Coordinates of C-alpha atoms in Angstrom, one line a residue:
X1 CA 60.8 -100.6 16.8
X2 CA 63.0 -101.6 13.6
X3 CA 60.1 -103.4 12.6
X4 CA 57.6 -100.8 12.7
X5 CA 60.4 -98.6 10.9
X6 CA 60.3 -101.2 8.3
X7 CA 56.6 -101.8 7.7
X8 CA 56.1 -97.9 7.9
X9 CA 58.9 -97.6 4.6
X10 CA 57.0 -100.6 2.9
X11 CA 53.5 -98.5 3.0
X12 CA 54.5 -95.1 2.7
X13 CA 54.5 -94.5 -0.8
X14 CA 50.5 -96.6 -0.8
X15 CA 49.2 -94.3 1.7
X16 CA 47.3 -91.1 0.7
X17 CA 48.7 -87.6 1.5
X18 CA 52.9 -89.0 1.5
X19 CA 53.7 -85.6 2.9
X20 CA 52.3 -86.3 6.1
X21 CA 53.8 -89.7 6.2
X22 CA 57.2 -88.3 6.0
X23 CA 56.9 -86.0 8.9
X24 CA 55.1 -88.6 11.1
X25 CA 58.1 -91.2 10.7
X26 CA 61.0 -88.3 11.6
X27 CA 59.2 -87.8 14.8
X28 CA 58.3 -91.4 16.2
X29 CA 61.6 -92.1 15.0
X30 CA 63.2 -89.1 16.5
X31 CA 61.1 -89.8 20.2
X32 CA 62.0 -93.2 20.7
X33 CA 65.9 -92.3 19.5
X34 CA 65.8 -89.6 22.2
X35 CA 63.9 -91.4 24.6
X36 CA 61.4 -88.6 24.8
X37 CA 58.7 -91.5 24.2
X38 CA 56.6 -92.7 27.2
X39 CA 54.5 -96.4 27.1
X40 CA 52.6 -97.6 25.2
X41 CA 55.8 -97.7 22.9
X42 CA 56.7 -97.8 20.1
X43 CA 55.1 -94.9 19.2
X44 CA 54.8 -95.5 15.3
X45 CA 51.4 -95.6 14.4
X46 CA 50.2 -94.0 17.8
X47 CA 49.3 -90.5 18.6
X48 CA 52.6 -90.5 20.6
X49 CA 52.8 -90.1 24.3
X50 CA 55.8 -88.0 25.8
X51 CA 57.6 -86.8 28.2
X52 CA 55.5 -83.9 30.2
X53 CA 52.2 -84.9 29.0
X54 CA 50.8 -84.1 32.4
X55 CA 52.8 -80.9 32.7
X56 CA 50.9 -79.8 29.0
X57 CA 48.0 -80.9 30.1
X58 CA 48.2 -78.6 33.7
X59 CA 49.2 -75.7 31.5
X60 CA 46.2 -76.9 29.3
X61 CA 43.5 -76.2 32.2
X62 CA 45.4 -72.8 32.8
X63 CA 43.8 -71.3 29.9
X64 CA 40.6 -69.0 30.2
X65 CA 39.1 -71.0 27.1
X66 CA 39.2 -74.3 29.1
X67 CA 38.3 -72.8 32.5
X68 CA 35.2 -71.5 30.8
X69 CA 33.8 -74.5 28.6
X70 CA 31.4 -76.5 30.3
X71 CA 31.6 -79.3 27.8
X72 CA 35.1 -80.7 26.4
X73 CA 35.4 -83.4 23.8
X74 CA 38.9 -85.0 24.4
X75 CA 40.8 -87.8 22.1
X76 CA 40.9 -90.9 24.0
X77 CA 44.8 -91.9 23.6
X78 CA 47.5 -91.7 26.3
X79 CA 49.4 -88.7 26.2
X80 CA 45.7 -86.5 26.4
X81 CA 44.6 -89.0 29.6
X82 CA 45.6 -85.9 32.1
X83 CA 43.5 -84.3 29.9
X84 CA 40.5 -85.7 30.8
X85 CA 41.4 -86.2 34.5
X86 CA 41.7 -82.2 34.7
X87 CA 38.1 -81.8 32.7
X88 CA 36.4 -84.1 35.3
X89 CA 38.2 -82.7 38.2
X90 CA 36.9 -79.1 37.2
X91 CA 33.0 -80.8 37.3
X92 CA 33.1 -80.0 33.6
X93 CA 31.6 -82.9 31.2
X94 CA 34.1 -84.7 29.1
X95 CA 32.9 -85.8 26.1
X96 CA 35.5 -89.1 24.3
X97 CA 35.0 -91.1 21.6
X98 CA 34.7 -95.1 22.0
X99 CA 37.9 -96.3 20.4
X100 CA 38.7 -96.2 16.6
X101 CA 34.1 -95.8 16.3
X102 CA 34.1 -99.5 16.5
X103 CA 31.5 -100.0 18.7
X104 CA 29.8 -96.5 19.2
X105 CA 30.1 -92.9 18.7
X106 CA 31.5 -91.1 21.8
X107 CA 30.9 -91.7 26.0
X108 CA 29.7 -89.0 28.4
X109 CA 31.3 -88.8 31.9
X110 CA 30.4 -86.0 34.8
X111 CA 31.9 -86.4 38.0
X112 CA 30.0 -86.1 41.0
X113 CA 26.5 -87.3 39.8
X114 CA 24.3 -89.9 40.3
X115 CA 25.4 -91.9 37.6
X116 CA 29.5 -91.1 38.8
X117 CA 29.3 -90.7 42.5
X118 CA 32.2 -88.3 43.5
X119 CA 33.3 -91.6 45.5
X120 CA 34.4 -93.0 42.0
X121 CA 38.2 -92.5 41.8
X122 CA 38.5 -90.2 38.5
X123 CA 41.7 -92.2 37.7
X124 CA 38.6 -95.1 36.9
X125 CA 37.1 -92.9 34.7
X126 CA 40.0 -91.9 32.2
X127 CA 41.0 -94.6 30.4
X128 CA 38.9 -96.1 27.8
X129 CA 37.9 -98.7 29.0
X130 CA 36.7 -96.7 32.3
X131 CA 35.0 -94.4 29.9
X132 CA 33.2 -97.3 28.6
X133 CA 32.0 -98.8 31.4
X134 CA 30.7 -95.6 33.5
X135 CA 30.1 -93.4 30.8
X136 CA 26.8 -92.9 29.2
X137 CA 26.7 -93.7 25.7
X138 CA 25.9 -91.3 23.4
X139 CA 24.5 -91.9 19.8
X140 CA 24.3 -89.6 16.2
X141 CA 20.9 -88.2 17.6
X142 CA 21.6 -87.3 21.2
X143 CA 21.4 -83.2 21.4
X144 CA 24.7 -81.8 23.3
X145 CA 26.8 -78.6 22.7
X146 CA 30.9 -79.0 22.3
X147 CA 32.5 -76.3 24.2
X148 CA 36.1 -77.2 23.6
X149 CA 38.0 -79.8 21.5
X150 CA 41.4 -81.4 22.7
X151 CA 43.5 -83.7 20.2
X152 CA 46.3 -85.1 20.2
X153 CA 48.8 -84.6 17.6
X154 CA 52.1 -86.1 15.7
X155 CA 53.3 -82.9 14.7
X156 CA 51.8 -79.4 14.1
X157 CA 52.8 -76.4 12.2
X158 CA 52.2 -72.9 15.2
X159 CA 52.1 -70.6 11.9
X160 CA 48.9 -72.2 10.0
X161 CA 47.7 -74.9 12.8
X162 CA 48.2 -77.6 10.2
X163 CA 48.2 -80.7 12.2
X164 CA 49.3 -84.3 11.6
X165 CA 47.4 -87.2 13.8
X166 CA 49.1 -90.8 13.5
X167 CA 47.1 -91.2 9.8
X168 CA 44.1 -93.1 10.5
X169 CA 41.8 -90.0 10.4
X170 CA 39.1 -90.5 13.3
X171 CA 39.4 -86.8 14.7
X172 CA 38.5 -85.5 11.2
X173 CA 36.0 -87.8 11.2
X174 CA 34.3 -87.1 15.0
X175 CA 34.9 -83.8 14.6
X176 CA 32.6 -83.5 10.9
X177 CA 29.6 -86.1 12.7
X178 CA 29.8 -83.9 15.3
X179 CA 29.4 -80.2 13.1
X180 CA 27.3 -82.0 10.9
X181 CA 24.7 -83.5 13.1
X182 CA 24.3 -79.9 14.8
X183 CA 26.2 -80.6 18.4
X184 CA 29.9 -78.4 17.3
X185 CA 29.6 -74.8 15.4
X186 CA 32.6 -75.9 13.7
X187 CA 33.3 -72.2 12.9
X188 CA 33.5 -71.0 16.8
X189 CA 34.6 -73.8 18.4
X190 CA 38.1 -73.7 19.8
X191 CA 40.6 -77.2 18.6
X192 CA 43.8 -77.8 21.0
X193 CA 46.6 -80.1 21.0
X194 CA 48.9 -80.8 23.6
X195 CA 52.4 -82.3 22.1
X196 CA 56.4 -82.5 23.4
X197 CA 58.3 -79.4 22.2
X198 CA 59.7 -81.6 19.5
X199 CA 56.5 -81.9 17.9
X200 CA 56.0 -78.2 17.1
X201 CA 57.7 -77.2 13.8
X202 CA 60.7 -74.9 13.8
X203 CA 63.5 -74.8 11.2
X204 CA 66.2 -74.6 13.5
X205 CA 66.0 -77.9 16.0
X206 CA 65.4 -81.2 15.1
X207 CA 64.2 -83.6 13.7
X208 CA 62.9 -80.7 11.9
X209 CA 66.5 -79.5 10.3
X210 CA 67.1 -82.4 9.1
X211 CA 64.1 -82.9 7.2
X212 CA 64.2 -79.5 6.1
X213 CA 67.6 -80.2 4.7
X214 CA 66.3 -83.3 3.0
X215 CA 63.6 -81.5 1.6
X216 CA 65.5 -78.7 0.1
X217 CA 68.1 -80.7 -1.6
X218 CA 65.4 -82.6 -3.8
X219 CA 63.5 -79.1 -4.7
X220 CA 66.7 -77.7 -5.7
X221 CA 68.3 -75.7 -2.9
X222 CA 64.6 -73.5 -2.3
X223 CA 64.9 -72.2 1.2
X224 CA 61.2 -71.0 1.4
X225 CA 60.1 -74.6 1.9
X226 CA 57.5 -76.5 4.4
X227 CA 57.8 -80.0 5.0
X228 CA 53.5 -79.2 5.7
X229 CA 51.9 -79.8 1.7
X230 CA 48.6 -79.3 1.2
X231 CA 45.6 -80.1 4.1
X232 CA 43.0 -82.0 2.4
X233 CA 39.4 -80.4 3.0
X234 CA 38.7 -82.7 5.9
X235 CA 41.4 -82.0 8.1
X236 CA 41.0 -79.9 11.0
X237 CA 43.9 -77.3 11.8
X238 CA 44.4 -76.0 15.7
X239 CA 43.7 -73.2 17.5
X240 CA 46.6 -73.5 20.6
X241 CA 49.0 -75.8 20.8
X242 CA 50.7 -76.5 24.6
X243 CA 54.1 -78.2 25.4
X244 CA 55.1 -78.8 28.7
X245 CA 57.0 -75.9 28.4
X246 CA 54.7 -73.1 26.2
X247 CA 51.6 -72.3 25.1
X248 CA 51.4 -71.2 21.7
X249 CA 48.3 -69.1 20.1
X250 CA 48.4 -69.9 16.1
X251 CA 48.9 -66.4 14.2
X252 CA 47.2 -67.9 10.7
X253 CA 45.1 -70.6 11.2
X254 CA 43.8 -72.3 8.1
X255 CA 40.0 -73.1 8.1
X256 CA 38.1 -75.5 9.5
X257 CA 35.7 -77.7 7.9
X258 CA 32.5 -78.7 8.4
X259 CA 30.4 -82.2 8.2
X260 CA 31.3 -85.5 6.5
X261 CA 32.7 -84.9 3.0
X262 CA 31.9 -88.4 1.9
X263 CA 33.6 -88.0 -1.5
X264 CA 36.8 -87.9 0.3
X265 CA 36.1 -91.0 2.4
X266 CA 36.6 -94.4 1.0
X267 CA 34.8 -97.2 1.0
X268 CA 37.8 -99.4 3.2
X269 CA 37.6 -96.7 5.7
X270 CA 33.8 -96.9 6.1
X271 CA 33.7 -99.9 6.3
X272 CA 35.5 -99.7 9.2
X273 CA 33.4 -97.6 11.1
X274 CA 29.5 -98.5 12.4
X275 CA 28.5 -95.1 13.1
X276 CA 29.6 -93.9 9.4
X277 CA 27.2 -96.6 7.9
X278 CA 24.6 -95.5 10.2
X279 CA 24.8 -92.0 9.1
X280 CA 25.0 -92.2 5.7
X281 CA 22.1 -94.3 5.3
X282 CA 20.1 -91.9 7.5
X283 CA 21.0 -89.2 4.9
X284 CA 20.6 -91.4 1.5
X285 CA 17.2 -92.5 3.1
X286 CA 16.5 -88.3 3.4
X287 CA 17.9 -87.3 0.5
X288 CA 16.5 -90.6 -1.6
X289 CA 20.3 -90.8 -3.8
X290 CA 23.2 -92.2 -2.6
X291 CA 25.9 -90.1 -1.5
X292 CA 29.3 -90.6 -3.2
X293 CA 32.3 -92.6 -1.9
X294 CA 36.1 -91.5 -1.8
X295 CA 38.7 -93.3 -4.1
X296 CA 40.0 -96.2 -2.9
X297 CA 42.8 -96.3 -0.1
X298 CA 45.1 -98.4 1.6
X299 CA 44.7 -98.4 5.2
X300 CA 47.8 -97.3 7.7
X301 CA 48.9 -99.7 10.1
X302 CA 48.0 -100.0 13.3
X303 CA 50.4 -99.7 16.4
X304 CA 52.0 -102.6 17.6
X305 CA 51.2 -103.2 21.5
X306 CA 53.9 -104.1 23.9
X307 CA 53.8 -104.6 27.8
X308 CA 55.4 -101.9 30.3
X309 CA 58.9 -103.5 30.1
X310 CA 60.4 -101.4 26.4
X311 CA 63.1 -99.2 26.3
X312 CA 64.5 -96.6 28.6
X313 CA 61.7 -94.2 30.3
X314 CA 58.5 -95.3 28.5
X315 CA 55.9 -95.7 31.3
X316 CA 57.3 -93.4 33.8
X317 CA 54.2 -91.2 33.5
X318 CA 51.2 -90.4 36.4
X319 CA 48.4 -91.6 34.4
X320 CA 50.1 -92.5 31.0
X321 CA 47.7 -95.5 30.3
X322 CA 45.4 -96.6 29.0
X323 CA 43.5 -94.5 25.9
X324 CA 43.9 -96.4 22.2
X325 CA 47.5 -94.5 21.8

């Protein structure tokens, strides 16, 4: 972990949006002090699993909004892996995106069909690499309707939904393919993180207080502080937030946005991503210009992977593998 806590301090001040860097290090940091953290660990650089991920999860498929969507995109990492077991289980379809775009868009799995018989353990079927192997693939052009969104989260504000991922941007970027190629009304559609308690911003627990504290000795003593700056168009705030132990129904959710902004995506990022290349040279070919490009950026790290064997609790969870963490 010191490592991670090291090479984290190195980028921060290269990485776009420092803000969101500060809050992502006090929680990793604060989970694996407090042992909240579950495998894969450490849980820098990761949307982080946690203890009672499958308890947020049950009180997840509680809600009338999931018991009545039919089709539910869910982020492939970890701590969302009960998640998906609970979509399938219901016979709803679970929609999840092949990991980090490398190699596709996103994977369709129904249980119970010809192409999953209901014979095929559902444990098979939730972690990415199941997903890849017995889901059907599912390109820019397929036509499909998102009922529901679940994502995971590092942090999230419950007053304005504002919500920090682990910095590498790919549910901003499935979520505008998806609204902009017609299969998500991104103004309608529900968005819902699961997350430890921890994770939720309040003034009065930590790691929260003291970051608050931090904060308000370098802007002078102003108590009216957020460590939350400013979302960037792109990001996508939430709708419910559920612990293990709460569910939480945001009061003033920010907006949403909708399709790629391409200005705001940089070339190092695209170049990352297949699908992205794919569908902006559909669109250039439409529109006969190019489309612009987003300032440079340097590009987070990416999580360190250890075996089952770290520190205290990590791997103690039902079905906490699997997923890209």
């Amino acid at each position: 972990m010191d490592a991670m806590k090291i090479e984290a301090d190195e980028q921060f001040a290269k990485l776009r949006t420092p803000w969101k860097w500060r809050i992502r290090k006090a929680i990793w940091d604060h989970m694996e002090v407090n042992d909240i953290a579950q495998f894969p660990r450490p849980v820098h650089h990761r949307i982080p699993n946690f203890q009672g991920a499958d308890e947020a999860a049950e009180r997840l498929a509680t809600l009338p909004e999931f018991q009545s969507a039919q089709l539910v995109k869910v982020n492939p990492d970890t701590p969302q892996r009960q998640v998906r077991h609970l979509v399938l289980q219901s016979g709803k379809t679970l929609l999840t995106p092949q990991p980090r775009l490398r190699t596709g868009f996103f994977s369709m799995l129904r249980h119970g069909t010809d192409e999953i018989p209901s014979t095929t353990p559902i444990e098979k079927l939730t972690t990415s690499k199941g997903a890849a192997k017995f889901g059907t693939p599912i390109t820019l052009y397929e036509q499909y309707t998102i009922d529901l969104v679940v994502v995971g989260s590092s942090a999230v504000c419950p007053k304005t939904g504002a919500r920090v991922g682990k910095g590498e941007g790919f549910a901003e970027l499935e979520w505008g393919v998806a609204s902009q190629q017609g299969n998500l009304d991104a103004d309608n559609v529900l968005c819902i993180t699961t997350c430890h308690d921890s994770q939720v911003f309040a003034n009065d627990s930590e790691p929260w207080k003291a970051l608050m504290e931090e904060i308000r000795s370098e802007e002078d003593g102003e108590s009216e502080v957020s460590p939350f700056g400013t979302l960037t168009l792109h990001d996508v705030p939430v709708d419910i937030i559920v612990t293990p132990t709460r569910t939480i129904r945001v009061s003033d959710r920010l907006p949403k946005p909708s399709g790629v902004y391409w200005n705001l995506l940089s070339k190092q990022k695209l170049a990352q991503i297949r699908v992205l290349q794919e569908l902006k040279k559909q669109l250039e070919d439409e529109l006969g210009e190019d489309l612009p490009s987003g300032p440079d950026e340097v590009l987070p790290p990416t999580a360190v992977r250890k075996s089952r064997g770290g520190r205290g609790r990590g791997g103690r969870g039902r079905r906490g593998r699997g997923g890209r963490g």
